[in-house]
Coordinates of N, CA, C and O and ligand atoms in Angstrom, one line a residue:
X1477 N 85.0 1.8 24.5 CA 83.9 2.8 24.5 C 82.8 2.4 23.5 O 81.6 2.4 23.8
X1478 N 83.3 2.2 22.3 CA 82.3 1.8 21.2 C 81.5 0.6 21.6 O 80.4 0.5 21.3
X1479 N 82.2 -0.3 22.4 CA 81.6 -1.5 22.8 C 80.3 -1.2 23.7 O 79.3 -1.8 23.5
X1480 N 80.5 -0.3 24.6 CA 79.4 0.1 25.5 C 78.2 0.6 24.7 O 77.1 0.2 24.9
X1481 N 78.5 1.5 23.7 CA 77.4 2.0 22.9 C 76.7 0.9 22.1 O 75.5 0.8 22.0
X1482 N 77.5 0.0 21.5 CA 76.9 -1.1 20.8 C 76.0 -1.9 21.6 O 74.9 -2.3 21.2
X1483 N 76.4 -2.2 22.9 CA 75.6 -3.0 23.7 C 74.3 -2.3 24.1 O 73.3 -2.9 24.2
X1484 N 74.4 -1.0 24.3 CA 73.2 -0.2 24.7 C 72.2 -0.2 23.5 O 71.0 -0.4 23.8
X1485 N 72.6 -0.1 22.3 CA 71.7 -0.1 21.2 C 71.1 -1.5 21.0 O 70.0 -1.7 20.5
X1486 N 71.9 -2.5 21.3 CA 71.5 -3.9 21.1 C 70.4 -4.1 22.1 O 69.3 -4.7 21.8
X1487 N 70.6 -3.6 23.3 CA 69.6 -3.7 24.4 C 68.3 -3.1 24.0 O 67.2 -3.6 24.2
X1488 N 68.4 -1.9 23.4 CA 67.3 -1.1 22.9 C 66.5 -1.9 21.9 O 65.2 -2.0 21.9
X1489 N 67.2 -2.5 21.0 CA 66.5 -3.3 19.9 C 65.8 -4.5 20.6 O 64.7 -4.8 20.2
X1490 N 66.4 -5.1 21.5 CA 65.8 -6.3 22.2 C 64.5 -5.9 22.9 O 63.5 -6.5 22.8
X1491 N 64.6 -4.7 23.6 CA 63.4 -4.2 24.3 C 62.3 -4.0 23.3 O 61.1 -4.3 23.6
X1492 N 62.6 -3.4 22.2 CA 61.6 -3.0 21.2 C 61.0 -4.3 20.6 O 59.8 -4.4 20.5
X1493 N 61.8 -5.3 20.4 CA 61.3 -6.6 19.8 C 60.4 -7.3 20.8 O 59.4 -7.9 20.5
X1494 N 60.8 -7.2 22.1 CA 60.0 -7.8 23.1 C 58.7 -7.1 23.2 O 57.6 -7.8 23.3
X1495 N 58.6 -5.8 23.1 CA 57.4 -5.1 23.2 C 56.5 -5.4 22.1 O 55.3 -5.6 22.2
X1496 N 57.1 -5.5 20.9 CA 56.3 -5.9 19.7 C 55.7 -7.3 19.8 O 54.6 -7.6 19.5
X1497 N 56.6 -8.2 20.3 CA 56.1 -9.6 20.4 C 55.0 -9.7 21.4 O 54.0 -10.4 21.2
X1498 N 55.0 -8.9 22.4 CA 54.0 -8.8 23.4 C 52.7 -8.3 22.8 O 51.6 -8.9 23.0
X1499 N 52.8 -7.3 22.0 CA 51.6 -6.7 21.4 C 51.0 -7.8 20.4 O 49.8 -8.0 20.4
X1500 N 51.8 -8.5 19.7 CA 51.3 -9.5 18.8 C 50.6 -10.6 19.5 O 49.5 -11.0 19.1
X1501 N 51.2 -11.0 20.6 CA 50.6 -12.0 21.4 C 49.2 -11.6 22.0 O 48.3 -12.4 22.0
X1502 N 49.1 -10.4 22.4 CA 47.9 -9.9 22.9 C 46.8 -9.9 21.9 O 45.6 -10.1 22.2
X1503 N 47.2 -9.6 20.6 CA 46.2 -9.6 19.6 C 45.7 -11.0 19.3 O 44.5 -11.2 19.1
X1504 N 46.7 -11.9 19.3 CA 46.3 -13.3 19.0 C 45.5 -13.9 20.2 O 44.6 -14.7 19.9
X1505 N 45.8 -13.5 21.4 CA 45.1 -14.0 22.5 C 44.5 -12.9 23.4 O 45.2 -12.4 24.3
X1506 N 43.3 -12.4 23.0 CA 42.8 -11.3 23.8 C 42.7 -11.6 25.3 O 42.5 -12.7 25.6
X1507 N 42.9 -10.5 26.0 CA 42.8 -10.7 27.5 C 41.6 -11.4 27.9 O 40.5 -11.1 27.5
X1508 N 41.8 -12.4 28.8 CA 40.6 -13.2 29.3 C 40.1 -12.6 30.6 O 40.9 -12.3 31.5
X1509 N 38.8 -12.4 30.6 CA 38.3 -11.9 31.9 C 38.2 -13.0 32.9 O 38.1 -14.2 32.5
X1510 N 38.4 -12.7 34.2 CA 38.4 -13.7 35.2 C 37.0 -13.9 35.7 O 36.2 -12.9 35.7
X1511 N 36.6 -15.1 36.1 CA 35.3 -15.4 36.6 C 35.2 -14.8 38.0 O 34.2 -14.4 38.5
X1512 N 36.3 -14.9 38.7 CA 36.4 -14.4 40.1 C 37.4 -13.4 40.3 O 38.5 -13.4 39.7
X1513 N 37.1 -12.4 41.1 CA 38.0 -11.3 41.4 C 39.3 -11.8 41.9 O 39.4 -12.7 42.8
X1514 N 40.4 -11.3 41.4 CA 41.8 -11.8 41.8 C 42.1 -11.3 43.2 O 43.0 -11.8 43.8
X1515 N 41.4 -10.2 43.6 CA 41.8 -9.6 44.9 C 41.0 -10.3 46.0 O 41.6 -10.7 47.0
X1516 N 39.7 -10.4 45.9 CA 38.9 -10.9 47.0 C 38.2 -12.3 46.7 O 37.7 -12.9 47.6
X1517 N 38.3 -12.7 45.4 CA 37.8 -14.0 45.1 C 36.3 -14.0 44.8 O 35.7 -15.1 44.5
X1518 N 35.7 -12.9 45.0 CA 34.2 -12.7 44.7 C 33.9 -12.9 43.2 O 34.8 -12.7 42.4
X1519 N 32.7 -13.3 43.0 CA 32.3 -13.5 41.6 C 32.2 -12.2 40.8 O 31.7 -11.2 41.4
X1520 N 32.7 -12.1 39.6 CA 32.6 -10.9 38.8 C 31.4 -11.1 37.9 O 31.3 -12.1 37.1
X1521 N 30.4 -10.2 38.0 CA 29.2 -10.4 37.2 C 29.5 -10.5 35.7 O 30.4 -9.8 35.2
X1522 N 28.7 -11.3 35.0 CA 28.9 -11.5 33.6 C 28.9 -10.2 32.8 O 29.6 -10.0 31.8
X1523 N 28.0 -9.3 33.2 CA 27.8 -8.1 32.4 C 29.1 -7.3 32.5 O 29.5 -6.7 31.5
X1524 N 29.7 -7.3 33.7 CA 31.0 -6.6 33.8 C 32.1 -7.3 33.0 O 32.9 -6.6 32.4
X1525 N 32.1 -8.6 33.0 CA 33.1 -9.3 32.2 C 33.0 -9.0 30.7 O 34.0 -8.9 30.0
X1526 N 31.7 -8.9 30.3 CA 31.5 -8.6 28.9 C 31.9 -7.2 28.5 O 32.4 -6.9 27.4
X1527 N 31.6 -6.3 29.4 CA 31.8 -4.9 29.2 C 33.3 -4.5 29.1 O 33.8 -3.7 28.4
X1528 N 34.1 -5.2 30.0 CA 35.5 -4.9 30.1 C 36.3 -6.2 29.8 O 36.4 -7.1 30.6
X1529 N 36.8 -6.3 28.6 CA 37.6 -7.4 28.2 C 38.9 -7.4 29.1 O 39.5 -6.4 29.3
X1530 N 39.1 -8.6 29.7 CA 40.3 -8.8 30.5 C 40.1 -8.2 31.9 O 41.1 -8.0 32.6
X1531 N 38.9 -8.0 32.4 CA 38.7 -7.5 33.7 C 39.1 -8.6 34.7 O 38.9 -9.8 34.5
X1532 N 39.8 -8.2 35.8 CA 40.3 -9.1 36.8 C 39.8 -8.9 38.2 O 40.2 -9.7 39.1
X1533 N 39.1 -7.8 38.4 CA 38.7 -7.5 39.8 C 37.2 -7.2 39.8 O 36.7 -6.7 38.8
X1534 N 36.5 -7.4 40.9 CA 35.1 -7.0 41.0 C 35.1 -5.4 41.2 O 36.2 -4.8 41.3
X1535 N 33.9 -4.9 41.1 CA 33.8 -3.4 41.1 C 34.5 -2.8 42.4 O 35.3 -1.9 42.3
X1536 N 34.2 -3.4 43.5 CA 34.8 -2.9 44.8 C 36.3 -2.9 44.8 O 36.9 -1.9 45.1
X1537 N 36.9 -4.0 44.4 CA 38.3 -4.1 44.4 C 38.9 -3.2 43.3 O 40.0 -2.6 43.5
X1538 N 38.3 -3.1 42.2 CA 38.8 -2.2 41.1 C 38.8 -0.8 41.6 O 39.8 -0.1 41.4
X1539 N 37.8 -0.4 42.3 CA 37.7 1.0 42.8 C 38.8 1.2 43.9 O 39.5 2.2 43.8
X1540 N 39.0 0.3 44.8 CA 40.0 0.6 45.8 C 41.4 0.4 45.2 O 42.3 1.1 45.6
X1541 N 41.5 -0.4 44.1 CA 42.8 -0.5 43.5 C 43.1 0.8 42.8 O 44.2 1.3 42.9
X1542 N 42.1 1.5 42.1 CA 42.3 2.7 41.5 C 42.6 3.8 42.5 O 43.4 4.7 42.2
X1543 N 41.9 3.7 43.6 CA 42.2 4.7 44.6 C 43.6 4.6 45.1 O 44.3 5.6 45.3
X1544 N 44.1 3.4 45.3 CA 45.5 3.2 45.8 C 46.4 3.7 44.8 O 47.5 4.3 45.1
X1545 N 46.1 3.4 43.5 CA 47.0 3.8 42.4 C 47.2 5.3 42.4 O 48.2 5.9 42.1
X1546 N 46.0 6.0 42.7 CA 46.1 7.5 42.7 C 46.9 8.0 43.9 O 47.7 8.9 43.7
X1547 N 46.8 7.4 45.0 CA 47.5 7.8 46.2 C 49.0 7.5 45.9 O 49.9 8.2 46.3
X1548 N 49.2 6.4 45.3 CA 50.5 6.0 44.7 C 51.7 6.0 45.8 O 51.7 5.1 46.6
X1549 N 52.6 6.9 45.6 CA 53.8 6.9 46.4 C 53.6 6.8 47.9 O 54.5 6.4 48.6
X1550 N 52.5 7.2 48.4 CA 52.3 7.3 49.8 C 52.1 5.9 50.4 O 52.3 5.7 51.6
X1551 N 51.8 4.9 49.6 CA 51.8 3.6 50.1 C 50.6 3.2 51.0 O 49.6 3.8 50.8
X1552 N 50.8 2.4 52.0 CA 49.8 1.9 52.9 C 48.7 1.1 52.2 O 47.8 1.6 51.6
Ligands
ZN1816 ZN1 37.0 -8.2 44.7

């Protein structure tokens, strides 16, 4: 029984360390904006890339992505 608990807290520590390592890496390497939308391949305007660090979609795709995210569980 004690073994199970040990393993659970070990797992928790690992998760926490992983999350911290992730944050550190993001600080060292800020998210890079894409030149082209990852959804449709269209060019992302420079103004948008500057305004939003790490932007990956054009305005249209971002909007439909957010729309889908809101609909969420219903899918399609
Ligand atoms: Zn797009």
